[in-house]
PDB file of C-alpha atoms and ligand atoms in Angstrom:
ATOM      1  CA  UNK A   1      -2.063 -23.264 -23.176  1.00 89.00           C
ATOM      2  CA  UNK A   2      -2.925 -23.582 -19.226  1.00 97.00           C
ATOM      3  CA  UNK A   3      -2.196 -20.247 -17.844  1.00 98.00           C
ATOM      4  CA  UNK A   4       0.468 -20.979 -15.421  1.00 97.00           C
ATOM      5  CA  UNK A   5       2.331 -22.356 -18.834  1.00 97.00           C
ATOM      6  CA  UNK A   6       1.321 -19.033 -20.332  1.00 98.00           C
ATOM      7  CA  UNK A   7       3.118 -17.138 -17.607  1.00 98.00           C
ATOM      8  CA  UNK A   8       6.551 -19.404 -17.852  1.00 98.00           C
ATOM      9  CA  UNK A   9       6.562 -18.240 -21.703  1.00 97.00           C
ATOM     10  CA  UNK A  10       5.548 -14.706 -20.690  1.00 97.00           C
ATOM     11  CA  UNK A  11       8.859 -14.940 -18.635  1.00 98.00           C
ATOM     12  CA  UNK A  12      11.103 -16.216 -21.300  1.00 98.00           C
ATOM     13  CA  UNK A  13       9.768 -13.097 -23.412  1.00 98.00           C
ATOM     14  CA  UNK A  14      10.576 -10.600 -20.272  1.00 97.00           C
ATOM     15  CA  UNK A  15      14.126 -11.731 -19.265  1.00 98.00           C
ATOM     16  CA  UNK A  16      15.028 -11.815 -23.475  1.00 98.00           C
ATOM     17  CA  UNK A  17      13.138  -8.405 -23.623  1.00 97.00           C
ATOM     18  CA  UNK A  18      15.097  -6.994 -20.448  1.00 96.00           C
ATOM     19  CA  UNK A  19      18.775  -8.386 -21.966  1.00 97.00           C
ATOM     20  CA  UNK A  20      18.201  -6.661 -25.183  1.00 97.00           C
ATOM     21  CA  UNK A  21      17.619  -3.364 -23.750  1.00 96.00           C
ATOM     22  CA  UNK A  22      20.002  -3.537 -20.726  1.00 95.00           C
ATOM     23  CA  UNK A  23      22.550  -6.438 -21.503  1.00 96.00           C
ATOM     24  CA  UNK A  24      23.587  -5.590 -17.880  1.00 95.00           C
ATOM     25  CA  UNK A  25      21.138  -5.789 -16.270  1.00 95.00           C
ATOM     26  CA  UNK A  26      21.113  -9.618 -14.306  1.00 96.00           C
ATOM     27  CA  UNK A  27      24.787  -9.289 -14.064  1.00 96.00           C
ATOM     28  CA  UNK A  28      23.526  -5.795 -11.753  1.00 95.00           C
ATOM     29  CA  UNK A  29      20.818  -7.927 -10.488  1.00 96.00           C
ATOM     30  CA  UNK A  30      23.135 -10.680  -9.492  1.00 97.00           C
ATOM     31  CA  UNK A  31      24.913  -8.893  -7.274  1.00 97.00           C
ATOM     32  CA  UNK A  32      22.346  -7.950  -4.653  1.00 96.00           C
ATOM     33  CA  UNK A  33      19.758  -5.439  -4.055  1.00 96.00           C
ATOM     34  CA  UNK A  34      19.796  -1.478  -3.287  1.00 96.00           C
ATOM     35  CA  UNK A  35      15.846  -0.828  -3.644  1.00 98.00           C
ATOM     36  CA  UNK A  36      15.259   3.021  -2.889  1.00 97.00           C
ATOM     37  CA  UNK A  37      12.108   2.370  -0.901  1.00 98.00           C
ATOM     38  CA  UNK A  38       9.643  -0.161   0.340  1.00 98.00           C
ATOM     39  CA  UNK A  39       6.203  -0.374  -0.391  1.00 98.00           C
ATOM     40  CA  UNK A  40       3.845  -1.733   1.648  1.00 98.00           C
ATOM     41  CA  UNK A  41       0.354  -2.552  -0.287  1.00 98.00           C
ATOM     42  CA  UNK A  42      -3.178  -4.322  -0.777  1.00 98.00           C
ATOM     43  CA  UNK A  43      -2.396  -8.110  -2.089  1.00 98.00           C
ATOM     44  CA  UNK A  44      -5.084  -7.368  -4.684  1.00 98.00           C
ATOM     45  CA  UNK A  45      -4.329  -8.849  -7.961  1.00 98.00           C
ATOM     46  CA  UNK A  46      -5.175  -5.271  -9.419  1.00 98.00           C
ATOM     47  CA  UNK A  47      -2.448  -3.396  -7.803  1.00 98.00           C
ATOM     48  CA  UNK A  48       1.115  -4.367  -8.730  1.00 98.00           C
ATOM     49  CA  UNK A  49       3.488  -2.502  -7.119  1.00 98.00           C
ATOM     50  CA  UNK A  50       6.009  -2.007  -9.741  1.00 97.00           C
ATOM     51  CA  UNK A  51       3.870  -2.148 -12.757  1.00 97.00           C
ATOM     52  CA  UNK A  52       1.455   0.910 -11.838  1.00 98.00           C
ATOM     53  CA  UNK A  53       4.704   2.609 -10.385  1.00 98.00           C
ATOM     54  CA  UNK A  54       6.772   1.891 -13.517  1.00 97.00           C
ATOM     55  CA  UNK A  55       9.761   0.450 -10.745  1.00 97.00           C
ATOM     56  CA  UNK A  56      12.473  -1.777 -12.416  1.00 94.00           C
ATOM     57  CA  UNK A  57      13.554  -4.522 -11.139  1.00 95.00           C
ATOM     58  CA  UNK A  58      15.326  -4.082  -7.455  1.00 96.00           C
ATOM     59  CA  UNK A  59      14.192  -0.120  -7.121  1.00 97.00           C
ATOM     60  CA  UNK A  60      11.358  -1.194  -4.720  1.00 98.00           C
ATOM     61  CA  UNK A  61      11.290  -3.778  -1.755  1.00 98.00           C
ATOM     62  CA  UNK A  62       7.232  -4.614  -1.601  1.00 98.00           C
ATOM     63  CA  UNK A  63       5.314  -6.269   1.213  1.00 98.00           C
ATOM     64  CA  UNK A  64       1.777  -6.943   0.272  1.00 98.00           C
ATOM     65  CA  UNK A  65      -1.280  -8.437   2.067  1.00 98.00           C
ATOM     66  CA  UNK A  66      -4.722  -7.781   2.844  1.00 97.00           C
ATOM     67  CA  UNK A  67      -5.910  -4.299   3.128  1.00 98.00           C
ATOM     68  CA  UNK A  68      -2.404  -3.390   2.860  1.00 98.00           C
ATOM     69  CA  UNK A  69      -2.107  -3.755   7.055  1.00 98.00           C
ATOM     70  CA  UNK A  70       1.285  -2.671   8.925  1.00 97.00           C
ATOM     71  CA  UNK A  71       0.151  -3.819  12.517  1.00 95.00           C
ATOM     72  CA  UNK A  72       2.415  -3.521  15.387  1.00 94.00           C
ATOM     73  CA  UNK A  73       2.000  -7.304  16.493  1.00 94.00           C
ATOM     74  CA  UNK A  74       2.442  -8.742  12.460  1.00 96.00           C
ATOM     75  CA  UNK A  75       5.963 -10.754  12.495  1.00 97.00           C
ATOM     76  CA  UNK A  76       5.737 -10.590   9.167  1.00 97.00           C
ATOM     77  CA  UNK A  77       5.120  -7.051   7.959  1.00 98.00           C
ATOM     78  CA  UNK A  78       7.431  -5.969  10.599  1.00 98.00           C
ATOM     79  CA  UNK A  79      10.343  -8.626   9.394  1.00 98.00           C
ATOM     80  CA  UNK A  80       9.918  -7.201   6.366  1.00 98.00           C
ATOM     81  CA  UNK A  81       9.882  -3.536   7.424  1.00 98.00           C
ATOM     82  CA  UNK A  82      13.222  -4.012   9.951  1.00 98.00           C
ATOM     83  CA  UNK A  83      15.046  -5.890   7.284  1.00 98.00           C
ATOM     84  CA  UNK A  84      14.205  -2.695   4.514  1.00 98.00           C
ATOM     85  CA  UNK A  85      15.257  -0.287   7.263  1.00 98.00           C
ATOM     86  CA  UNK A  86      18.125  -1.593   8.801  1.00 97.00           C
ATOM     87  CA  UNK A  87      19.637  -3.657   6.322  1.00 97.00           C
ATOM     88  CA  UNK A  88      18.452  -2.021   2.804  1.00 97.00           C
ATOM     89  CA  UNK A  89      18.476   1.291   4.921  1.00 97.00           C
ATOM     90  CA  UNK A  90      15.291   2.446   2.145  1.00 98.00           C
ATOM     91  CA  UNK A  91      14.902   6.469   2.184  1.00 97.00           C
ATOM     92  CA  UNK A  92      10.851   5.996   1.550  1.00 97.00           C
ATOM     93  CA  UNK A  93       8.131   3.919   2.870  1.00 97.00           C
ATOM     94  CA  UNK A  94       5.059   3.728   1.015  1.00 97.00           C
ATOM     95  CA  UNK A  95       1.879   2.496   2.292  1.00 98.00           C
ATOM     96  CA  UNK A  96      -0.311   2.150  -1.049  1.00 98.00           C
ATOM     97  CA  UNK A  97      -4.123   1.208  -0.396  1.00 98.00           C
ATOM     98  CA  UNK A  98      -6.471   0.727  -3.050  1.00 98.00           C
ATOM     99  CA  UNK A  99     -10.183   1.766  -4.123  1.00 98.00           C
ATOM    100  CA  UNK A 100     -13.082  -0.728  -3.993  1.00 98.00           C
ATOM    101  CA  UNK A 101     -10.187  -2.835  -1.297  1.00 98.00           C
ATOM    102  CA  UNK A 102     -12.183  -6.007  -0.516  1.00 96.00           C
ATOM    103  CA  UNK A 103     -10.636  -6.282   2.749  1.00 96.00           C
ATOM    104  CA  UNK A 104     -11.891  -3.062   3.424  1.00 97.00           C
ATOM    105  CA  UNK A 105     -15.585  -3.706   1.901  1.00 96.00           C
ATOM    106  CA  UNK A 106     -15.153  -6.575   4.590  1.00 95.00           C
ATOM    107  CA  UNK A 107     -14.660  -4.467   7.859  1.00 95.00           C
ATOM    108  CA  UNK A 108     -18.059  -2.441   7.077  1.00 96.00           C
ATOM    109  CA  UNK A 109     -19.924  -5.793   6.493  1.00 92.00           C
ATOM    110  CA  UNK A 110     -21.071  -8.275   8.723  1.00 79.00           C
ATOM    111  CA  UNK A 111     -18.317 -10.899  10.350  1.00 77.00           C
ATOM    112  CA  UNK A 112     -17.382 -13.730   7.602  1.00 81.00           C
ATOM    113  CA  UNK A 113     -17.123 -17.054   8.873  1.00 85.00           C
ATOM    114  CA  UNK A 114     -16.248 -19.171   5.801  1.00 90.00           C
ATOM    115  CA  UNK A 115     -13.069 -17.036   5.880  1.00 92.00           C
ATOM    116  CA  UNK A 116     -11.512 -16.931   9.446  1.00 94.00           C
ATOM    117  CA  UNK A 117      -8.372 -15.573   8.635  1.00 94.00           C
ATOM    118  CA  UNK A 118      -9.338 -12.532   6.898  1.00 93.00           C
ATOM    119  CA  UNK A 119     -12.251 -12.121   9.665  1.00 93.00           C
ATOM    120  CA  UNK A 120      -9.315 -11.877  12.206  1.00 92.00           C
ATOM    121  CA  UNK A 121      -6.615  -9.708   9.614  1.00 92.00           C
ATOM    122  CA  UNK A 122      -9.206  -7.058   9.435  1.00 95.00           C
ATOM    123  CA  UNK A 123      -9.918  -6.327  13.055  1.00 95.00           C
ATOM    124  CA  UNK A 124      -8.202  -3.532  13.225  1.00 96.00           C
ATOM    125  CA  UNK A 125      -9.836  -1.968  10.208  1.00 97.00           C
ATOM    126  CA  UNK A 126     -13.338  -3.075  12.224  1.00 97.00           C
ATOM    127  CA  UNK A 127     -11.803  -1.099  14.664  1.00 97.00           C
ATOM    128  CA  UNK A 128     -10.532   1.968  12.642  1.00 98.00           C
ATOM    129  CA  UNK A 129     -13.944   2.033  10.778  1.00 97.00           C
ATOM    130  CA  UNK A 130     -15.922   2.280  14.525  1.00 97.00           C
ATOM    131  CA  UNK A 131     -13.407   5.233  15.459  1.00 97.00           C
ATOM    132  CA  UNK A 132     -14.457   6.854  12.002  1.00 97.00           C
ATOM    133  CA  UNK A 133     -17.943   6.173  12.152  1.00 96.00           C
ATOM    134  CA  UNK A 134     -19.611   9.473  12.139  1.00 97.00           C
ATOM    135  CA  UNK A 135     -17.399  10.428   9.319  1.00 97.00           C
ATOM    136  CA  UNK A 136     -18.165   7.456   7.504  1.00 97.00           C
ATOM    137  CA  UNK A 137     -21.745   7.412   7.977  1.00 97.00           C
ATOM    138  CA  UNK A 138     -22.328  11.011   6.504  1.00 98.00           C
ATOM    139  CA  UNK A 139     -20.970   9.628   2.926  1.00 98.00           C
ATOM    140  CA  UNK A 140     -23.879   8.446   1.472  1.00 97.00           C
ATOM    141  CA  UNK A 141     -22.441   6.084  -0.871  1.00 98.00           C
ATOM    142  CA  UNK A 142     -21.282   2.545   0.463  1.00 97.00           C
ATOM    143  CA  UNK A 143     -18.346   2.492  -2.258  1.00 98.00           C
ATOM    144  CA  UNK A 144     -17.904   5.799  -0.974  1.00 98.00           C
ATOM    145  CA  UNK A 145     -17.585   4.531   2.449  1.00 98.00           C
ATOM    146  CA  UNK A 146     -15.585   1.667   1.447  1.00 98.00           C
ATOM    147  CA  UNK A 147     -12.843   4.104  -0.549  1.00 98.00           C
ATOM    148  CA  UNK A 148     -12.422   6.718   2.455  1.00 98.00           C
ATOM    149  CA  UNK A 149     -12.060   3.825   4.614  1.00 98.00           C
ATOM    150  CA  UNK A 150      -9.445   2.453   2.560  1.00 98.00           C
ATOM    151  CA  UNK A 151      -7.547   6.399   2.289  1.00 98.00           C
ATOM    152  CA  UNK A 152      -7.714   6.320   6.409  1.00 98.00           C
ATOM    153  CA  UNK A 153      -6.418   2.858   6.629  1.00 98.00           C
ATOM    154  CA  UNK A 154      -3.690   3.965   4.436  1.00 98.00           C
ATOM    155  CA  UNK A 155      -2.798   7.117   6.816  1.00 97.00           C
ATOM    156  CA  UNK A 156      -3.372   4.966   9.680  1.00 97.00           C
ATOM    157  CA  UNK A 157      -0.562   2.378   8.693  1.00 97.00           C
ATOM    158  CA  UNK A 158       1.324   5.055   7.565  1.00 97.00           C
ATOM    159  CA  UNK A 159       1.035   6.704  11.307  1.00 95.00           C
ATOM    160  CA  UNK A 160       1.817   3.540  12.837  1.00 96.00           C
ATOM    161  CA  UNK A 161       5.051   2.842  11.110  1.00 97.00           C
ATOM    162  CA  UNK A 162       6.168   5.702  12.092  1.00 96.00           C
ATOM    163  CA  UNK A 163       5.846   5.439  15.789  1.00 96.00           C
ATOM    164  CA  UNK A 164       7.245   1.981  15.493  1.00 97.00           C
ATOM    165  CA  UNK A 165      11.014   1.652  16.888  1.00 97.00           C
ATOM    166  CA  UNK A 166      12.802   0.275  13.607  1.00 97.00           C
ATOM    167  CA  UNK A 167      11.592   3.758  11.910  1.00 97.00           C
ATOM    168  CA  UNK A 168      12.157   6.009  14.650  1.00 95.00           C
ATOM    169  CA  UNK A 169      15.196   5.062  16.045  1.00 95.00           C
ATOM    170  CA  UNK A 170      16.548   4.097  12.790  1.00 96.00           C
ATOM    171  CA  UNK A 171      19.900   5.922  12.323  1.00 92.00           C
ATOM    172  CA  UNK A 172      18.289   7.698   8.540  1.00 90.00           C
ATOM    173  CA  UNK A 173      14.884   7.663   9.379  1.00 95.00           C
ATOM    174  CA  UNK A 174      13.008   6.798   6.172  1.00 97.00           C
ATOM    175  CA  UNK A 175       9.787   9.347   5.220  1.00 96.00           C
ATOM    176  CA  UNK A 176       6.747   7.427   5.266  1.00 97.00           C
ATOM    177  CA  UNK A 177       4.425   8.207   3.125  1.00 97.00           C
ATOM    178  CA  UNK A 178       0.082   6.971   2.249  1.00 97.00           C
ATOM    179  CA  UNK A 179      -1.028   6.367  -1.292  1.00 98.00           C
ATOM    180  CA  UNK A 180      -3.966   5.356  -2.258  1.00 98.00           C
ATOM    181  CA  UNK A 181      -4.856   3.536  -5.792  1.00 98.00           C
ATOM    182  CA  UNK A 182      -7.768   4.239  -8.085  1.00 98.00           C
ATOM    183  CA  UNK A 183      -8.398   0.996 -10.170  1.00 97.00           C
ATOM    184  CA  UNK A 184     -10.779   2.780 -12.251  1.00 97.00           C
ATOM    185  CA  UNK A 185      -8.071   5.166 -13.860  1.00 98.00           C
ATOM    186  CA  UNK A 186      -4.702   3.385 -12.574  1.00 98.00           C
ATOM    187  CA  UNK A 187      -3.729   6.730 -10.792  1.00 98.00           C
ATOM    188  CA  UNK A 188      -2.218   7.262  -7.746  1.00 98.00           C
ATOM    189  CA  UNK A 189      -3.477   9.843  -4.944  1.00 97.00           C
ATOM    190  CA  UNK A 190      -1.002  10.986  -2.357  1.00 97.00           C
ATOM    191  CA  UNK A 191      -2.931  11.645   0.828  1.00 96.00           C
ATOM    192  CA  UNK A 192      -2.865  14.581   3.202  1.00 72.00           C
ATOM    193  CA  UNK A 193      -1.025  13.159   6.177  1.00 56.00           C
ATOM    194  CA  UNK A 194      -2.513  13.740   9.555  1.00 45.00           C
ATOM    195  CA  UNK A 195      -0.907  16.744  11.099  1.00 50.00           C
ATOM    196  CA  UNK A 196      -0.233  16.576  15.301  1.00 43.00           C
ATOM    197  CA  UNK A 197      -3.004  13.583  15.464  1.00 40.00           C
ATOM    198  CA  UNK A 198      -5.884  15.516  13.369  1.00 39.00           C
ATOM    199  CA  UNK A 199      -6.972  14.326  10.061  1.00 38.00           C
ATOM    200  CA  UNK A 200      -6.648  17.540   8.668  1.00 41.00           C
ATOM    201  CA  UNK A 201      -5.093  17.686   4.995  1.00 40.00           C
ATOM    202  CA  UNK A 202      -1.346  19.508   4.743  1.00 38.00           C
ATOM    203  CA  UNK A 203      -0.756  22.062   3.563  1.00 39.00           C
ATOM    204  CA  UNK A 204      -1.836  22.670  -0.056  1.00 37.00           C
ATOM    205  CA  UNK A 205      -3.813  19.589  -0.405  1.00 42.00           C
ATOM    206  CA  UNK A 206      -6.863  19.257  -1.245  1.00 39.00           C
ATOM    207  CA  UNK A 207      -9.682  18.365   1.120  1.00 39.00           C
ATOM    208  CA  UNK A 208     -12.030  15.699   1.037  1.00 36.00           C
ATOM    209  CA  UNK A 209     -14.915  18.172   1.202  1.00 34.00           C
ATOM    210  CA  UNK A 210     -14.045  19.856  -1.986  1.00 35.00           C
ATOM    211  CA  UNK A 211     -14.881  18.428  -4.938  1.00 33.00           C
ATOM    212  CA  UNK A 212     -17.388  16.198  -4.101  1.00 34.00           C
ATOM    213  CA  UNK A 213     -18.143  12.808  -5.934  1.00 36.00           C
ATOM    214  CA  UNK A 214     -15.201  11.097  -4.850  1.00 40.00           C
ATOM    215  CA  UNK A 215     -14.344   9.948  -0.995  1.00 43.00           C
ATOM    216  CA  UNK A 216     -10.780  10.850  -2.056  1.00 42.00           C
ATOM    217  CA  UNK A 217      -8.887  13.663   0.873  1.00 43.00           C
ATOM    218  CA  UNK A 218      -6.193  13.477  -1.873  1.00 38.00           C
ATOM    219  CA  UNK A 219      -4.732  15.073  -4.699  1.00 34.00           C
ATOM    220  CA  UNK A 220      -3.159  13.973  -7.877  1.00 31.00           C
ATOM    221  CA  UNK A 221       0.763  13.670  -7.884  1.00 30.00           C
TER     222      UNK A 221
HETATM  223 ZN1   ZN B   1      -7.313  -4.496  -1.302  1.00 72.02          ZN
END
């Protein structure tokens, strides 16, 4: 069976599944959304938002795209982010990056030209990674380098949403919050959000130089 067929009869199995165990639950689902929070993460086919969350149907409203971006000129992420604020008024923004991120591997390497697109998506994380350089360039490890990129990216979205007028003049201003995904365990980190424009990890987090072996400035929720 082709694999697109495989994933129409994976369907039929989910929505018989779902009725058995909640014969309510498209008749809830068919009369609109309430989703609790929107998440904001990395396209990559390894990160599903509500799988590795354990969301049900209609608890989150998720944007994804490369490297997880939130940029202040992006129609799209920011359609997506006014219509979860002001219409779905969501109590929690997530910004979710990802370990070993591709798009992120891709703003510490060399310009690509076969893909143009992605070249110009991940500018700003060009950029972010030149602010962060010295930081960056004391972890030996490239992978290293490539997962604290992706944890600043992550705090970096997360800062910018914030300043953004749809979050802070909303009327309930959502919390925003950075994540970062380990695809080698499935776990999520919460990062230490930057206090007063440092990077310093809050207060009873752990900090990145602790520990060491992993890039992570995170700790385990
Ligand atoms: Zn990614």
């Amino acid at each position: 069976m082709e694999f697109v067929e495989q994933l129409l009869y994976r369907n039929t199995t989910w929505a018989c599944d779902a009725a058995r165990s909640d014969p309510a639950v498209f008749e809830r689902m068919g009369r609109g959304q309430q989703p609790a929070a929107l998440w904001i993460g990395c396209a990559d086919s390894r990160v599903p938002a509500e799988l590795v969350t354990g969301a049900a149907p209609g608890e989150l409203f998720v944007h994804r795209n490369i490297a997880n971006l939130c940029l202040p000129d992006d129609e799209n992420a920011l359609s997506v982010l006014e219509y979860a604020v002001r219409a779905l008024e969501v109590r929690d923004i997530i910004v979710c990056g990802h370990y070993g991120c591709g798009g992120v591997r891709a703003a510490l390497t060399g310009a690509c030209a076969a893909l143009p697109h992605v070249d110009r998506r991940i500018r700003a994380l060009r950029e972010l990674a030149r602010r962060e350089h010295a930081a960056l360039a004391a972890i030996p490890h490239f992978e290293d380098r490539v997962n604290r990129l992706a944890e600043l990216n992550a705090l970096e979205q997360a800062r910018t949403i914030e300043t953004l007028p749809i979050v802070r003049e909303a009327v309930t201003r959502p919390r925003v919050h950075a994540w970062v995904f380990d695809v080698r365990n499935g776990r999520i980190l919460r990062l230490a959000r930057p206090q007063a424009g440092s990077m310093k990890p809050a207060a009873g987090m752990r900090s990145c130089d602790e520990g060491r072996g992993t890039s992570t400035s995170a700790r385990l929720i």
